[in-house]
């Protein structure tokens, strides 16, 4: 590939400047400025997301093995109340407070070194010993925490794919087709293994119409 390794020089005139006052700006310097803008945006985005993840981690921290082992019942109930206020669509706050007060002692009986257990380990304990019916809100909270990062990544991946699919040549594409193409793009590995002849045959059967004679 015949790509030049050097930057070309450009003449840029400032507003109201005479020709002899034109400034000679190096393309390399211009490229450097654009890179700095990009770096600033990346740093800002990383910091913003880091703050969000820190907040989420703090909200769910009372369900970690260390918190259950070392924190008092009153503190755990307070955390449960704050948590329930944020996730009131999925969690019954009063029941969660009651559950966490007894779960603290129950899980310590079942697990020896609970202080080192993560949220996933606690969820596995609930599943292993059949405690789901006894502590449904705790199990729901742990499931929310364990799947939250996956949902965020899927959402970001969707937006990333949309930029590729919906370009200026496809600006008038309908929402239904756009959604279907996005799914195919995200699930590329599975889509590439499909038998297109089988898909076409199934589509033909699905859309077939019988005419009355």
Coordinates of C-alpha atoms in Angstrom, one line a residue:
X1 CA 0.0 0.0 0.0
X2 CA 1.4 3.4 -1.0
X3 CA 0.6 5.3 2.1
X4 CA 2.8 8.3 2.9
X5 CA 4.4 8.4 6.3
X6 CA 4.6 12.1 6.4
X7 CA 1.9 14.7 6.9
X8 CA 1.2 17.4 4.3
X9 CA 1.2 21.1 5.2
X10 CA -2.0 23.1 5.0
X11 CA -2.5 26.9 4.9
X12 CA -5.3 28.1 7.3
X13 CA -6.4 31.7 7.2
X14 CA -7.8 33.2 10.4
X15 CA -11.0 35.2 10.2
X16 CA -10.2 38.8 9.2
X17 CA -6.5 38.0 8.5
X18 CA -4.7 39.3 5.4
X19 CA -3.0 36.9 3.1
X20 CA 0.4 37.6 4.5
X21 CA -0.9 36.9 8.1
X22 CA -2.0 33.4 7.2
X23 CA -0.8 30.8 9.6
X24 CA 1.0 27.7 8.4
X25 CA -0.5 24.8 10.3
X26 CA 1.0 21.4 10.2
X27 CA -1.4 18.4 9.5
X28 CA 0.5 16.4 12.1
X29 CA -0.4 19.0 14.7
X30 CA -4.0 19.0 13.6
X31 CA -4.0 15.2 13.9
X32 CA -2.5 15.4 17.4
X33 CA -5.2 17.8 18.5
X34 CA -7.9 15.5 17.2
X35 CA -6.3 12.6 19.2
X36 CA -6.3 14.7 22.3
X37 CA -10.0 15.4 21.9
X38 CA -10.6 11.6 21.5
X39 CA -8.5 10.8 24.6
X40 CA -10.5 13.4 26.6
X41 CA -13.8 11.9 25.6
X42 CA -12.6 8.3 26.3
X43 CA -11.3 9.3 29.8
X44 CA -14.6 11.1 30.5
X45 CA -16.7 8.1 29.4
X46 CA -14.5 5.6 31.4
X47 CA -14.8 7.8 34.5
X48 CA -18.6 8.1 34.1
X49 CA -19.1 4.4 33.7
X50 CA -16.7 3.7 36.5
X51 CA -18.7 5.9 38.8
X52 CA -21.9 4.1 37.8
X53 CA -20.4 0.7 38.4
X54 CA -19.1 1.8 41.7
X55 CA -22.6 2.9 42.7
X56 CA -24.1 -0.4 41.6
X57 CA -21.5 -2.3 43.5
X58 CA -22.1 -0.3 46.6
X59 CA -25.9 -0.9 46.4
X60 CA -25.4 -4.7 46.3
X61 CA -22.4 -4.9 48.7
X62 CA -24.6 -5.8 51.7
X63 CA -25.2 -9.2 50.1
X64 CA -21.5 -10.2 49.8
X65 CA -20.1 -12.8 52.0
X66 CA -17.9 -10.3 53.9
X67 CA -20.9 -8.0 54.7
X68 CA -23.1 -10.8 55.8
X69 CA -20.4 -12.1 58.1
X70 CA -19.2 -8.8 59.6
X71 CA -22.1 -6.4 59.5
X72 CA -24.8 -6.1 62.1
X73 CA -28.4 -7.0 61.5
X74 CA -29.5 -3.4 61.9
X75 CA -27.0 -2.2 59.2
X76 CA -28.0 -5.0 56.8
X77 CA -31.7 -4.1 57.3
X78 CA -30.9 -0.4 56.6
X79 CA -29.0 -1.4 53.4
X80 CA -31.9 -3.6 52.4
X81 CA -34.4 -0.7 52.9
X82 CA -32.2 1.6 50.7
X83 CA -31.9 -1.2 48.1
X84 CA -35.6 -1.9 48.1
X85 CA -36.3 1.8 47.5
X86 CA -34.2 1.7 44.3
X87 CA -35.4 -1.6 43.0
X88 CA -39.0 -1.5 44.2
X89 CA -40.3 -3.0 41.0
X90 CA -38.5 -6.3 41.6
X91 CA -38.1 -6.3 45.4
X92 CA -40.5 -6.3 48.3
X93 CA -38.6 -4.0 50.7
X94 CA -40.2 -5.2 53.9
X95 CA -39.7 -8.9 53.1
X96 CA -36.1 -8.2 52.0
X97 CA -35.4 -6.6 55.4
X98 CA -36.9 -9.6 57.2
X99 CA -35.0 -12.1 54.9
X100 CA -31.6 -10.5 55.3
X101 CA -31.9 -10.5 59.1
X102 CA -32.3 -14.3 59.2
X103 CA -30.2 -15.1 56.1
X104 CA -27.1 -13.7 57.8
X105 CA -27.1 -16.5 60.4
X106 CA -28.4 -19.2 58.1
X107 CA -25.7 -18.8 55.5
X108 CA -23.0 -18.7 58.3
X109 CA -24.2 -22.1 59.4
X110 CA -23.9 -23.5 55.9
X111 CA -20.6 -21.9 54.8
X112 CA -17.4 -22.0 56.8
X113 CA -15.4 -19.2 55.2
X114 CA -18.2 -17.0 54.2
X115 CA -16.0 -13.8 54.3
X116 CA -14.3 -14.7 51.1
X117 CA -17.5 -15.6 49.2
X118 CA -18.6 -13.4 46.3
X119 CA -22.2 -12.7 45.3
X120 CA -22.1 -15.6 42.9
X121 CA -21.0 -17.9 45.7
X122 CA -23.9 -16.8 47.8
X123 CA -26.3 -17.4 45.0
X124 CA -24.9 -20.9 44.5
X125 CA -25.4 -21.6 48.2
X126 CA -29.1 -20.6 47.9
X127 CA -29.5 -22.9 44.9
X128 CA -27.5 -25.8 46.4
X129 CA -29.4 -25.9 49.7
X130 CA -32.9 -25.1 48.2
X131 CA -33.3 -21.7 49.9
X132 CA -35.0 -20.0 47.1
X133 CA -38.5 -20.2 48.5
X134 CA -37.3 -19.1 52.0
X135 CA -35.3 -16.1 50.6
X136 CA -36.9 -15.2 47.3
X137 CA -36.1 -11.4 47.4
X138 CA -32.4 -12.1 48.3
X139 CA -32.2 -14.5 45.4
X140 CA -33.8 -12.0 43.0
X141 CA -31.4 -9.3 44.1
X142 CA -28.4 -11.5 43.5
X143 CA -29.7 -12.5 40.1
X144 CA -30.1 -8.8 39.2
X145 CA -26.6 -8.1 40.2
X146 CA -25.1 -11.1 38.4
X147 CA -26.9 -10.3 35.1
X148 CA -26.6 -6.5 35.1
X149 CA -23.2 -6.3 33.4
X150 CA -24.4 -8.6 30.7
X151 CA -27.5 -6.4 30.0
X152 CA -25.3 -3.3 29.8
X153 CA -22.8 -4.9 27.4
X154 CA -25.7 -6.2 25.2
X155 CA -27.2 -2.7 25.1
X156 CA -23.9 -1.0 24.2
X157 CA -23.2 -3.7 21.6
X158 CA -26.6 -3.0 20.0
X159 CA -25.8 0.7 19.7
X160 CA -22.4 -0.1 18.2
X161 CA -24.0 -2.4 15.6
X162 CA -26.7 0.2 14.8
X163 CA -24.0 2.6 13.7
X164 CA -22.7 0.0 11.2
X165 CA -26.0 -1.1 9.9
X166 CA -28.0 2.1 9.6
X167 CA -25.7 4.2 7.4
X168 CA -26.7 7.0 5.0
X169 CA -27.6 4.4 2.4
X170 CA -30.1 2.8 4.7
X171 CA -31.5 5.9 6.4
X172 CA -35.1 5.0 5.4
X173 CA -35.0 1.5 6.7
X174 CA -38.0 0.4 8.8
X175 CA -37.7 -0.4 12.5
X176 CA -38.7 -4.0 12.1
X177 CA -36.0 -4.8 9.5
X178 CA -33.4 -2.7 11.4
X179 CA -34.1 -4.7 14.5
X180 CA -33.9 -8.0 12.7
X181 CA -30.6 -7.1 11.0
X182 CA -29.2 -5.9 14.3
X183 CA -30.0 -9.3 15.9
X184 CA -28.4 -11.1 13.0
X185 CA -25.3 -9.0 13.3
X186 CA -25.0 -9.4 17.1
X187 CA -25.6 -13.2 16.9
X188 CA -23.3 -13.6 13.9
X189 CA -21.7 -16.8 15.1
X190 CA -25.1 -18.5 15.4
X191 CA -26.5 -16.9 12.2
X192 CA -23.5 -18.2 10.2
X193 CA -24.3 -21.8 11.1
X194 CA -27.9 -21.6 9.9
X195 CA -28.9 -23.7 6.8
X196 CA -30.4 -21.1 4.5
X197 CA -32.2 -23.7 2.4
X198 CA -34.0 -24.9 5.6
X199 CA -34.8 -21.3 6.6
X200 CA -36.2 -20.5 3.1
X201 CA -38.4 -23.6 3.1
X202 CA -39.7 -22.8 6.6
X203 CA -40.4 -19.2 5.5
X204 CA -42.2 -20.5 2.4
X205 CA -44.4 -22.8 4.5
X206 CA -45.2 -20.0 6.9
X207 CA -46.2 -17.5 4.2
X208 CA -48.1 -20.0 2.0
X209 CA -51.6 -19.0 1.2
X210 CA -54.4 -21.4 0.1
X211 CA -56.8 -20.2 -2.5
X212 CA -60.4 -21.3 -2.6
X213 CA -61.3 -22.8 -6.0

